[in-house]
Amino acid sequence: HLPRRFTRGHVHGFHRIFYRPSNTILAMVGDVDPDDTLRHVERLYGQLADGEIARTPGPEEREHKGFRFRELTGDITQTQLAFGWRTVPTLHHDTPLLDAAAAVLGTGRASRLYGSVREKKLAASISAYNYTPTDLGVLVVHAEGPPDTAIDAARVTWSQLRDLREAGIGRDELWRARRIFESQWIRRLETMEGQANHLAEWEALGDWTLGDQYLERLLTATPEQVTDAVQRYLAPEMGALLLYRPASTPPTMRDAETMRELLDASPSAPIAPQPPIQAAVTPPTTHLPRLEREIGRVRVYRTASGIPILVRRKASAIVHLGVQILGGASDEPVDHAGLTSIMARTAIKGTARRTAAQLAEESETLGGSISPSAGAESFGWSFSVPSQHLDAAMALLAEVVTDASFPDEAIATEKTIAIADLALLRDDMYRYPVRLLVQGAFPGHPYGVPANGVEQTIARIEADRVRAWHQEQVLNGAAVLAIVGDVDPDEAAALAAKRFDALRTGRPSGVATPSWPDRPTVVSESRQKKQTALALAFPSPTRRDDARYAASL
């Protein structure tokens, strides 16, 4: 309620106290002349009054010992779990080590928690991160999923943390975490905005070069150093657990002591050793793709089987690969809505040559992750990696797209997670009203059916149907390949044609023109929330109508 009592005087006073030259950092990156820019800055800001900054820090966080537990309830459909441990500030020598530990735990599909919690259908999602605002830090493990598996998810998470403390960090998993950090670092510095924010943020902490020191510490950390940090900061007696569950579900544990006893009794859940990385198989040479035309800076090639390949050369340390296919959700039978989404998600869970774990490990070791997507009219997969890994990344992406094995267990897992995701959607006060709006605007049309399906249709999708859908929609679909990066266009197009030789061109079935309701339509739902969400829609020009530019404006 405090913001409601703010007056203009409060806001103006805050601005007058803190928005002073000595408390401000200005970072500019771009094709500018430094001397001219500085003179311009001086003209704009040189007369601002300076003065001493009166700071009022919050209360000091006292040290504590003893596991803490709290349970909350609300009008939600899924349960939220959050473990937390007090850590250290951003500039502390141990912060890069804890960041690496969090990545080993919960970053990427090859992480410990993804494999032991998410892939075991105990939670719809799980992540780990070390949050360090400035003066202190907290390492968080957060999971959300069905209420009936929440306690099991907590127990497995606790056992993974125990195994991390006792058995230590593996050399290979630390190497994977480093590659992910390194790629994220490169991606951020790809844009002028990213560079300016990087400079300003680290300068605010004392010196912009501190960022380079942080990265060096992280990329040179040893498994022993990271394990030591885990043992010192993530002790069981220093942890806390918050559980937020639907009000309709029964209570879990009555106090912290009972919860701690339950967690400590959890059996060990060691991660199976990874199979050796498979050597890339070089396919036989195919006909070189034909250059059809160049539009702007995009060169358009076409393979012998008719697949278009779009290549844009762009100065960048990252190369982006994409496969997009028309159709999918718009072609699905109404009683199998979500089939394309399940197919796209399960394609990354194993091929004829690699298991899901191998795909995750190899893609993340390259510094990226293959990402599936499914929309109303198209679907596909994308992969971004440092440019030197183009060939290996292209091989992995092609294997996922053309040679996915769709194991029964993987399909069952993705169906379970998809249903949990749909339940979570009802708790999202932005996306859920928009979904209701679209359903009301396009009744009986594919646009009105969510691309990720509904609970009833997801449940009836069978493994054989997924495999047949892949054959029909992918191997014989209307596909487009795209490559953006600092590449030789002819060589990149030839590589794509070779790797994706199994694709054959098909014709999209097209989508029937939808009809808009002829009278105002209202869809509403009441919830016990502190917010009200309102979404309003009108018909607008199609993407082929030039009036869409005016509509956007």
Coordinates of C-alpha atoms in Angstrom, one line a residue:
H1 CA 0.0 0.0 0.0
L2 CA 3.0 2.3 0.4
P3 CA 3.2 3.4 -3.3
R4 CA -0.4 4.6 -3.1
R5 CA 0.7 7.1 -0.5
F6 CA 3.4 8.6 -2.6
T7 CA 3.0 12.3 -3.4
R8 CA 4.8 14.4 -6.0
G9 CA 6.9 15.7 -3.1
H10 CA 8.2 12.2 -2.4
V11 CA 9.1 11.5 -6.0
H12 CA 10.7 14.9 -6.5
G13 CA 12.7 14.6 -3.3
F14 CA 14.0 11.2 -4.2
H15 CA 15.1 12.6 -7.6
R16 CA 16.8 15.7 -6.1
I17 CA 18.8 13.5 -3.5
F18 CA 20.0 10.7 -5.7
Y19 CA 20.1 12.0 -9.3
R20 CA 23.4 13.8 -9.0
P21 CA 26.5 13.8 -11.1
S22 CA 28.6 12.1 -8.5
N23 CA 26.0 9.3 -8.3
T24 CA 25.5 8.8 -12.0
I25 CA 27.4 6.7 -14.6
L26 CA 26.8 7.4 -18.3
A27 CA 28.0 4.8 -20.8
M28 CA 27.7 5.3 -24.5
V29 CA 28.7 2.8 -27.2
G30 CA 28.4 3.4 -30.9
D31 CA 29.9 5.0 -34.0
V32 CA 30.6 8.3 -32.3
D33 CA 33.5 10.7 -32.0
P34 CA 34.5 10.6 -28.3
D35 CA 35.6 14.3 -28.1
D36 CA 32.4 15.5 -29.7
T37 CA 30.3 13.3 -27.6
L38 CA 31.9 14.5 -24.4
R39 CA 31.4 18.1 -25.4
H40 CA 27.7 17.3 -26.1
V41 CA 27.4 15.6 -22.7
E42 CA 28.9 18.6 -21.0
R43 CA 26.4 20.9 -22.7
L44 CA 23.5 18.8 -21.6
Y45 CA 24.5 17.9 -18.1
G46 CA 27.4 20.1 -17.1
Q47 CA 25.2 22.5 -15.1
L48 CA 23.6 19.9 -12.9
A49 CA 24.1 20.6 -9.2
D50 CA 26.1 18.1 -7.3
G51 CA 26.1 17.3 -3.6
E52 CA 26.5 14.7 -0.9
I53 CA 24.3 11.6 -1.2
A54 CA 22.4 10.8 1.9
R55 CA 21.9 7.0 1.9
T56 CA 19.6 5.1 4.2
P57 CA 20.5 1.4 3.8
G58 CA 18.0 -1.2 5.0
P59 CA 18.4 -3.2 8.2
E60 CA 21.5 -5.4 8.5
E61 CA 20.9 -9.1 7.6
R62 CA 21.8 -11.0 10.8
E63 CA 23.6 -14.3 10.6
H64 CA 21.5 -17.3 11.5
K65 CA 21.8 -21.0 11.9
G66 CA 19.1 -23.6 11.7
F67 CA 17.1 -24.8 8.8
R68 CA 14.0 -22.6 8.1
F69 CA 10.7 -23.6 6.5
R70 CA 7.5 -21.7 5.7
E71 CA 4.3 -22.7 3.8
L72 CA 1.9 -20.4 2.1
T73 CA -1.4 -21.0 0.2
G74 CA -3.3 -19.1 -2.4
D75 CA -5.6 -19.4 -5.4
I76 CA -3.1 -21.1 -7.7
T77 CA -3.1 -24.3 -9.6
Q78 CA 0.5 -25.5 -9.1
T79 CA 3.0 -25.6 -6.3
Q80 CA 6.0 -23.4 -6.1
L81 CA 9.2 -24.5 -4.2
A82 CA 12.1 -22.2 -3.4
F83 CA 15.2 -23.3 -1.5
G84 CA 17.6 -20.5 -0.5
W85 CA 21.1 -20.1 1.1
R86 CA 22.8 -16.9 2.1
T87 CA 25.9 -16.3 0.0
V88 CA 28.2 -13.3 -0.6
P89 CA 28.2 -10.0 -2.6
T90 CA 28.9 -9.6 -6.3
L91 CA 32.6 -8.6 -5.8
H92 CA 33.4 -11.4 -3.4
H93 CA 36.1 -13.8 -4.5
D94 CA 33.7 -16.8 -4.1
T95 CA 30.8 -15.4 -6.2
P96 CA 32.1 -16.8 -9.5
L97 CA 32.5 -20.2 -7.9
L98 CA 28.9 -20.1 -6.6
D99 CA 27.6 -19.0 -10.0
A100 CA 29.4 -22.0 -11.5
A101 CA 27.8 -24.3 -8.9
A102 CA 24.3 -22.9 -9.6
A103 CA 24.9 -23.6 -13.4
V104 CA 26.0 -27.1 -12.7
L105 CA 22.8 -27.6 -10.6
G106 CA 20.2 -26.0 -12.8
T107 CA 21.3 -24.4 -16.0
G108 CA 20.5 -26.3 -19.2
R109 CA 19.0 -29.7 -20.0
A110 CA 22.3 -31.4 -19.0
S111 CA 22.2 -30.0 -15.5
R112 CA 21.7 -32.2 -12.4
L113 CA 18.3 -30.9 -11.4
Y114 CA 16.8 -31.0 -14.9
G115 CA 17.7 -34.6 -15.3
S116 CA 16.7 -35.7 -11.8
V117 CA 13.6 -33.6 -11.2
R118 CA 12.2 -32.3 -14.5
E119 CA 12.9 -35.4 -16.5
K120 CA 11.4 -37.6 -13.8
K121 CA 8.1 -35.6 -14.0
L122 CA 8.4 -34.3 -10.5
A123 CA 8.2 -30.6 -11.6
A124 CA 7.3 -28.7 -14.8
S125 CA 10.4 -26.6 -14.5
I126 CA 13.4 -26.1 -12.2
S127 CA 16.3 -23.7 -12.1
A128 CA 19.1 -22.6 -9.9
Y129 CA 20.9 -19.2 -9.7
N130 CA 23.1 -17.2 -7.4
Y131 CA 21.5 -13.7 -6.9
T132 CA 23.9 -11.0 -5.7
P133 CA 22.3 -7.5 -5.8
T134 CA 25.3 -5.8 -4.1
D135 CA 25.9 -6.2 -0.4
L136 CA 24.8 -9.8 0.0
G137 CA 23.7 -12.8 -2.0
V138 CA 21.4 -15.8 -2.0
L139 CA 21.7 -19.0 -4.0
V140 CA 18.2 -20.1 -5.0
V141 CA 16.7 -23.3 -6.4
H142 CA 13.2 -22.7 -7.7
A143 CA 10.8 -25.4 -9.0
E144 CA 7.1 -25.3 -10.0
G145 CA 4.8 -28.2 -10.8
P146 CA 2.0 -30.4 -9.7
P147 CA 1.1 -30.3 -6.0
D148 CA 1.2 -34.1 -5.7
T149 CA 4.8 -34.4 -6.6
A150 CA 6.1 -31.2 -4.9
I151 CA 7.5 -33.0 -1.8
D152 CA 9.3 -35.6 -4.0
A153 CA 10.7 -32.7 -6.0
A154 CA 12.0 -31.1 -2.8
R155 CA 13.5 -34.4 -1.6
V156 CA 15.4 -35.1 -4.8
T157 CA 16.6 -31.4 -5.0
W158 CA 17.9 -31.8 -1.4
S159 CA 19.7 -35.0 -2.2
Q160 CA 21.3 -33.5 -5.3
L161 CA 22.7 -30.7 -3.1
R162 CA 23.9 -33.2 -0.6
D163 CA 25.6 -35.2 -3.4
L164 CA 27.2 -32.0 -4.7
R165 CA 28.7 -31.3 -1.2
E166 CA 29.9 -34.8 -0.5
A167 CA 31.0 -36.1 -4.0
G168 CA 32.0 -32.8 -5.4
I169 CA 31.7 -31.2 -8.9
G170 CA 32.7 -33.2 -11.9
R171 CA 35.3 -31.9 -14.3
D172 CA 33.0 -32.4 -17.3
E173 CA 30.0 -30.7 -15.8
L174 CA 32.1 -27.7 -14.8
W175 CA 33.5 -27.5 -18.3
R176 CA 29.9 -27.5 -19.6
A177 CA 29.0 -24.7 -17.2
R178 CA 32.0 -22.6 -18.3
R179 CA 31.0 -22.9 -22.0
I180 CA 27.5 -21.7 -21.2
F181 CA 28.8 -18.7 -19.3
E182 CA 31.3 -17.9 -22.0
S183 CA 28.6 -18.0 -24.7
Q184 CA 26.2 -15.9 -22.7
W185 CA 29.0 -13.3 -22.1
I186 CA 29.7 -13.2 -25.9
R187 CA 26.0 -12.8 -26.7
R188 CA 25.6 -9.9 -24.3
L189 CA 28.5 -8.0 -25.8
E190 CA 27.2 -8.6 -29.4
T191 CA 25.0 -5.5 -29.2
M192 CA 25.9 -1.9 -28.4
E193 CA 23.1 -1.9 -25.7
G194 CA 24.7 -5.0 -24.1
Q195 CA 28.2 -3.4 -24.1
A196 CA 26.9 -0.1 -22.6
N197 CA 25.0 -1.9 -19.9
H198 CA 28.1 -4.1 -19.2
L199 CA 30.3 -1.0 -18.8
A200 CA 27.8 0.9 -16.6
E201 CA 27.0 -2.0 -14.3
W202 CA 30.6 -3.0 -13.5
E203 CA 31.7 0.7 -13.3
A204 CA 28.9 1.1 -10.7
L205 CA 30.5 -1.6 -8.7
G206 CA 33.9 0.2 -8.8
D207 CA 35.6 -0.3 -12.1
W208 CA 34.4 -1.6 -15.5
T209 CA 37.4 -3.9 -15.7
L210 CA 36.0 -5.9 -12.7
G211 CA 33.8 -7.7 -15.2
D212 CA 36.8 -9.1 -17.0
Q213 CA 38.3 -10.3 -13.6
Y214 CA 35.0 -11.9 -12.7
L215 CA 34.9 -13.9 -16.0
E216 CA 38.5 -14.9 -15.7
R217 CA 37.9 -16.3 -12.2
L218 CA 34.9 -18.2 -13.4
L219 CA 36.5 -19.7 -16.5
T220 CA 39.6 -20.8 -14.6
A221 CA 37.9 -22.2 -11.5
T222 CA 38.8 -25.8 -10.7
P223 CA 36.3 -28.5 -9.6
E224 CA 37.9 -28.5 -6.2
Q225 CA 37.5 -24.7 -5.7
V226 CA 33.8 -24.9 -6.7
T227 CA 33.2 -27.9 -4.4
D228 CA 34.8 -26.1 -1.5
A229 CA 32.5 -23.1 -2.0
V230 CA 29.5 -25.4 -2.1
Q231 CA 30.5 -27.0 1.2
R232 CA 31.1 -23.7 2.9
Y233 CA 28.0 -21.8 1.8
L234 CA 25.3 -24.5 1.1
A235 CA 25.4 -26.3 4.4
P236 CA 22.0 -27.9 5.3
E237 CA 21.7 -26.0 8.6
M238 CA 22.0 -22.7 6.7
G239 CA 19.2 -23.4 4.2
A240 CA 15.6 -22.3 3.9
L241 CA 12.6 -23.7 2.1
L242 CA 9.5 -21.8 1.0
L243 CA 6.5 -23.8 -0.3
Y244 CA 3.6 -22.0 -1.9
R245 CA 0.7 -24.4 -2.7
P246 CA -2.9 -24.3 -3.9
A247 CA -5.3 -23.6 -1.0
S248 CA -7.3 -26.7 -2.1
T249 CA -4.4 -29.0 -1.2
P250 CA -3.6 -30.4 2.3
P251 CA -0.7 -29.0 4.4
T252 CA 2.6 -30.6 4.0
M253 CA 4.8 -30.4 7.1
R254 CA 3.9 -28.7 10.4
D255 CA 7.3 -27.2 11.2
A256 CA 10.9 -26.8 10.0
E257 CA 12.2 -29.7 12.1
T258 CA 9.8 -32.2 10.5
M259 CA 10.6 -31.0 7.0
R260 CA 14.3 -31.1 7.6
E261 CA 14.0 -34.7 8.9
L262 CA 12.0 -35.7 5.7
L263 CA 14.6 -34.0 3.5
D264 CA 17.6 -35.6 5.2
A265 CA 16.0 -39.0 4.8
S266 CA 15.9 -38.7 1.1
P267 CA 18.0 -41.4 -0.7
S268 CA 20.9 -40.4 -2.8
A269 CA 20.1 -39.8 -6.5
P270 CA 23.4 -39.9 -8.3
I271 CA 23.5 -38.8 -12.0
A272 CA 24.4 -41.6 -14.4
P273 CA 27.7 -41.0 -16.1
Q274 CA 27.4 -39.6 -19.6
P275 CA 28.1 -41.9 -22.5
P276 CA 31.0 -40.8 -24.7
I277 CA 30.4 -38.1 -27.2
Q278 CA 29.6 -39.4 -30.6
A279 CA 31.8 -38.5 -33.5
A280 CA 30.0 -36.5 -36.2
V281 CA 29.1 -38.5 -39.3
T282 CA 29.8 -36.6 -42.5
P283 CA 27.1 -37.4 -45.0
P284 CA 27.9 -38.1 -48.6
T285 CA 28.4 -35.1 -50.8
T286 CA 25.1 -33.8 -52.3
H287 CA 24.4 -31.5 -55.2
L288 CA 25.4 -27.9 -54.3
P289 CA 22.5 -25.6 -53.5
R290 CA 21.6 -23.2 -56.3
L291 CA 21.8 -19.4 -55.6
E292 CA 18.4 -18.0 -56.7
R293 CA 18.6 -14.4 -55.7
E294 CA 19.9 -11.9 -53.2
I295 CA 17.5 -9.5 -51.4
G296 CA 19.2 -6.9 -49.3
R297 CA 21.9 -8.7 -47.5
V298 CA 20.1 -12.1 -47.6
R299 CA 21.2 -14.7 -50.2
V300 CA 18.5 -17.2 -51.0
Y301 CA 19.7 -20.7 -52.1
R302 CA 17.6 -23.8 -53.0
T303 CA 18.6 -27.4 -52.6
A304 CA 18.1 -30.1 -55.2
S305 CA 15.0 -31.2 -53.3
G306 CA 13.6 -27.7 -53.3
I307 CA 14.4 -26.6 -49.7
P308 CA 15.1 -22.8 -49.5
I309 CA 18.2 -21.8 -47.5
L310 CA 18.5 -18.2 -46.4
V311 CA 22.0 -16.9 -45.4
R312 CA 22.8 -13.5 -44.1
R313 CA 26.4 -12.6 -43.5
K314 CA 26.7 -10.5 -40.3
A315 CA 29.8 -9.5 -38.3
S316 CA 29.3 -11.5 -35.2
A317 CA 31.0 -14.0 -32.9
I318 CA 27.8 -16.0 -32.7
V319 CA 26.2 -17.9 -35.6
H320 CA 22.4 -18.5 -35.5
L321 CA 20.8 -21.6 -37.1
G322 CA 17.1 -22.1 -37.6
V323 CA 14.7 -24.5 -39.2
Q324 CA 11.1 -23.3 -39.7
I325 CA 8.3 -25.4 -41.2
L326 CA 4.8 -24.1 -42.2
G327 CA 1.8 -25.9 -40.9
G328 CA 1.9 -27.9 -37.7
A329 CA -0.6 -26.6 -35.2
S330 CA -2.9 -25.2 -37.9
D331 CA -3.0 -28.7 -39.6
E332 CA -3.7 -30.7 -36.4
P333 CA -6.9 -32.6 -35.8
V334 CA -9.0 -30.7 -33.2
D335 CA -9.0 -33.7 -30.9
H336 CA -5.1 -33.8 -31.0
A337 CA -4.4 -30.1 -30.4
G338 CA -0.8 -29.8 -29.1
L339 CA 0.5 -32.6 -31.2
T340 CA 3.0 -30.4 -33.0
S341 CA 4.2 -28.9 -29.7
I342 CA 4.8 -32.4 -28.2
M343 CA 6.6 -33.5 -31.4
A344 CA 8.9 -30.5 -31.4
R345 CA 9.7 -30.8 -27.7
T346 CA 10.3 -34.5 -27.9
A347 CA 12.6 -34.3 -31.0
I348 CA 15.4 -33.0 -28.7
K349 CA 15.0 -36.0 -26.4
G350 CA 16.9 -38.6 -28.5
T351 CA 17.9 -39.6 -32.0
A352 CA 19.0 -42.8 -33.6
R353 CA 22.6 -42.1 -32.5
R354 CA 22.3 -40.0 -29.4
T355 CA 20.3 -40.1 -26.1
A356 CA 18.6 -37.0 -24.7
A357 CA 21.5 -36.7 -22.2
Q358 CA 24.1 -36.8 -25.0
L359 CA 22.2 -34.2 -27.1
A360 CA 22.0 -31.8 -24.1
E361 CA 25.6 -32.4 -23.0
E362 CA 27.0 -31.9 -26.5
S363 CA 24.9 -28.9 -27.4
E364 CA 25.7 -27.1 -24.2
T365 CA 29.4 -27.9 -24.4
L366 CA 29.2 -26.1 -27.8
G367 CA 27.8 -23.1 -25.8
G368 CA 24.2 -23.3 -26.9
S369 CA 20.9 -25.2 -26.6
I370 CA 18.6 -26.5 -29.3
S371 CA 15.3 -24.7 -28.7
P372 CA 11.9 -26.0 -30.1
S373 CA 9.0 -23.8 -30.9
A374 CA 5.4 -24.3 -32.1
G375 CA 3.0 -21.6 -33.2
A376 CA -0.4 -21.3 -34.9
E377 CA 1.0 -21.6 -38.4
S378 CA 4.6 -22.8 -38.1
F379 CA 7.0 -24.6 -35.9
G380 CA 10.7 -25.3 -35.8
W381 CA 14.0 -25.5 -33.9
S382 CA 16.8 -23.0 -33.5
F383 CA 20.4 -23.2 -32.3
S384 CA 23.0 -20.4 -31.5
V385 CA 26.6 -21.1 -30.8
P386 CA 30.0 -19.4 -31.2
S387 CA 30.9 -19.2 -34.9
Q388 CA 33.8 -21.7 -34.6
H389 CA 31.3 -24.5 -33.8
L390 CA 29.2 -24.0 -36.9
D391 CA 29.8 -27.5 -38.4
A392 CA 29.2 -29.4 -35.2
A393 CA 26.1 -27.3 -34.4
M394 CA 24.7 -27.9 -37.9
A395 CA 25.2 -31.6 -37.5
L396 CA 23.4 -31.7 -34.1
L397 CA 20.5 -29.6 -35.3
A398 CA 20.1 -31.7 -38.5
E399 CA 20.1 -34.9 -36.4
V400 CA 17.4 -33.6 -34.1
V401 CA 15.2 -32.4 -37.0
T402 CA 15.6 -35.3 -39.4
D403 CA 16.5 -38.3 -37.2
A404 CA 14.6 -37.9 -33.9
S405 CA 13.7 -41.3 -32.3
F406 CA 10.8 -40.2 -30.1
P407 CA 11.2 -42.7 -27.3
D408 CA 7.9 -43.7 -25.6
E409 CA 9.1 -42.6 -22.2
A410 CA 10.2 -39.2 -23.5
I411 CA 6.9 -38.6 -25.1
A412 CA 5.1 -39.5 -21.8
T413 CA 7.4 -37.1 -19.9
E414 CA 6.7 -34.2 -22.3
K415 CA 3.0 -34.9 -22.1
T416 CA 3.1 -34.7 -18.3
I417 CA 5.1 -31.5 -18.4
A418 CA 2.8 -30.0 -21.1
I419 CA -0.3 -30.6 -18.9
A420 CA 1.5 -29.1 -15.9
D421 CA 2.5 -26.1 -18.0
L422 CA -1.1 -25.6 -19.0
A423 CA -2.1 -25.6 -15.3
L424 CA 0.6 -23.0 -14.6
L425 CA -0.7 -20.9 -17.4
R426 CA -3.9 -20.3 -15.4
D427 CA -1.8 -18.6 -12.7
D428 CA -0.3 -16.1 -15.3
M429 CA -2.3 -12.9 -15.1
Y430 CA -1.0 -11.8 -18.5
R431 CA -0.9 -14.9 -20.8
Y432 CA -4.0 -16.6 -19.5
P433 CA -6.4 -13.7 -20.3
V434 CA -4.9 -13.4 -23.8
R435 CA -5.5 -17.1 -24.3
L436 CA -9.1 -16.7 -23.3
L437 CA -9.4 -13.7 -25.6
V438 CA -8.0 -15.6 -28.6
Q439 CA -10.4 -18.5 -28.0
G440 CA -13.3 -16.2 -27.9
A441 CA -12.2 -14.3 -31.0
F442 CA -11.7 -17.4 -33.2
P443 CA -14.2 -20.1 -32.1
G444 CA -14.0 -23.3 -34.2
H445 CA -10.9 -22.1 -36.1
P446 CA -7.2 -23.3 -35.6
Y447 CA -6.3 -19.8 -34.4
G448 CA -8.7 -20.3 -31.5
V449 CA -7.1 -23.5 -30.4
P450 CA -3.9 -23.0 -28.3
A451 CA -0.8 -24.2 -30.1
N452 CA 0.2 -26.1 -27.0
G453 CA -3.2 -27.8 -26.8
V454 CA -5.5 -28.3 -23.8
E455 CA -5.3 -31.0 -21.1
Q456 CA -7.8 -33.3 -22.8
T457 CA -6.2 -33.3 -26.2
I458 CA -2.6 -33.7 -24.9
A459 CA -3.7 -36.7 -22.8
R460 CA -4.9 -38.6 -25.9
I461 CA -1.7 -38.1 -28.0
E462 CA 0.0 -41.5 -28.6
A463 CA 3.7 -42.1 -29.4
D464 CA 2.9 -43.6 -32.9
R465 CA 0.9 -40.5 -33.8
V466 CA 3.9 -38.3 -32.9
R467 CA 6.2 -40.3 -35.1
A468 CA 3.8 -40.3 -38.0
W469 CA 3.3 -36.5 -37.6
H470 CA 7.0 -36.0 -37.8
Q471 CA 7.2 -38.0 -41.0
E472 CA 4.4 -36.0 -42.5
Q473 CA 5.1 -32.5 -41.2
V474 CA 8.9 -32.4 -41.0
L475 CA 10.5 -34.9 -43.4
N476 CA 7.9 -34.0 -46.1
G477 CA 6.9 -30.5 -45.0
A478 CA 7.4 -27.0 -46.2
A479 CA 10.7 -26.2 -44.5
V480 CA 13.0 -23.2 -44.7
L481 CA 16.6 -23.2 -43.4
A482 CA 18.2 -20.0 -42.1
I483 CA 21.8 -19.1 -41.2
V484 CA 22.9 -15.7 -39.8
G485 CA 26.5 -15.0 -38.8
D486 CA 30.0 -14.3 -39.9
V487 CA 30.1 -17.1 -42.4
D488 CA 30.9 -17.6 -46.1
P489 CA 27.4 -17.8 -47.6
D490 CA 28.2 -20.3 -50.3
E491 CA 30.0 -22.6 -47.8
A492 CA 27.3 -22.3 -45.1
A493 CA 24.6 -23.1 -47.7
A494 CA 26.5 -26.1 -49.0
L495 CA 26.9 -27.3 -45.4
A496 CA 23.2 -26.9 -44.7
A497 CA 22.2 -28.7 -47.9
K498 CA 24.5 -31.6 -47.0
R499 CA 23.3 -32.0 -43.4
F500 CA 19.6 -31.6 -44.2
D501 CA 19.6 -33.8 -47.2
A502 CA 16.8 -36.0 -45.7
L503 CA 14.3 -33.2 -46.0
R504 CA 11.9 -33.2 -48.9
T505 CA 9.8 -30.3 -50.0
G506 CA 6.1 -30.5 -49.3
R507 CA 3.2 -28.0 -49.9
P508 CA 1.6 -26.3 -47.0
S509 CA -2.1 -27.1 -46.7
G510 CA -2.9 -23.5 -45.9
V511 CA -5.3 -22.1 -43.2
A512 CA -8.9 -21.2 -43.9
T513 CA -9.7 -17.5 -43.5
P514 CA -11.2 -17.0 -40.0
S515 CA -14.4 -15.1 -39.4
W516 CA -14.5 -12.4 -36.7
P517 CA -17.5 -12.4 -34.3
D518 CA -20.3 -10.1 -35.7
R519 CA -21.1 -8.7 -32.2
P520 CA -19.1 -7.8 -29.1
T521 CA -17.9 -11.0 -27.4
V522 CA -17.0 -11.2 -23.7
V523 CA -15.1 -14.1 -22.0
S524 CA -14.6 -13.8 -18.3
E525 CA -13.4 -15.8 -15.4
S526 CA -13.3 -15.0 -11.7
R527 CA -10.4 -15.8 -9.4
Q528 CA -9.4 -15.0 -5.8
K529 CA -6.5 -12.7 -6.9
K530 CA -5.3 -9.2 -5.9
Q531 CA -5.2 -8.2 -9.6
T532 CA -7.7 -7.8 -12.4
A533 CA -6.5 -8.5 -16.0
L534 CA -8.3 -7.1 -19.0
A535 CA -7.5 -7.9 -22.6
L536 CA -9.2 -6.3 -25.6
A537 CA -8.9 -7.2 -29.3
F538 CA -10.1 -5.9 -32.6
P539 CA -9.7 -7.3 -36.2
S540 CA -6.8 -5.9 -38.0
P541 CA -5.0 -6.2 -41.4
T542 CA -3.3 -9.4 -42.4
R543 CA 0.4 -9.7 -42.8
R544 CA 0.0 -9.4 -46.6
D545 CA -2.0 -6.1 -46.3
D546 CA 0.1 -2.9 -46.6
A547 CA -2.4 -1.4 -44.1
R548 CA -0.6 -3.4 -41.4
Y549 CA 2.1 -0.8 -41.2
A550 CA -0.5 1.9 -40.3
A551 CA -2.1 -0.5 -37.8
S552 CA 1.3 -1.0 -36.1
L553 CA 1.8 2.7 -35.8

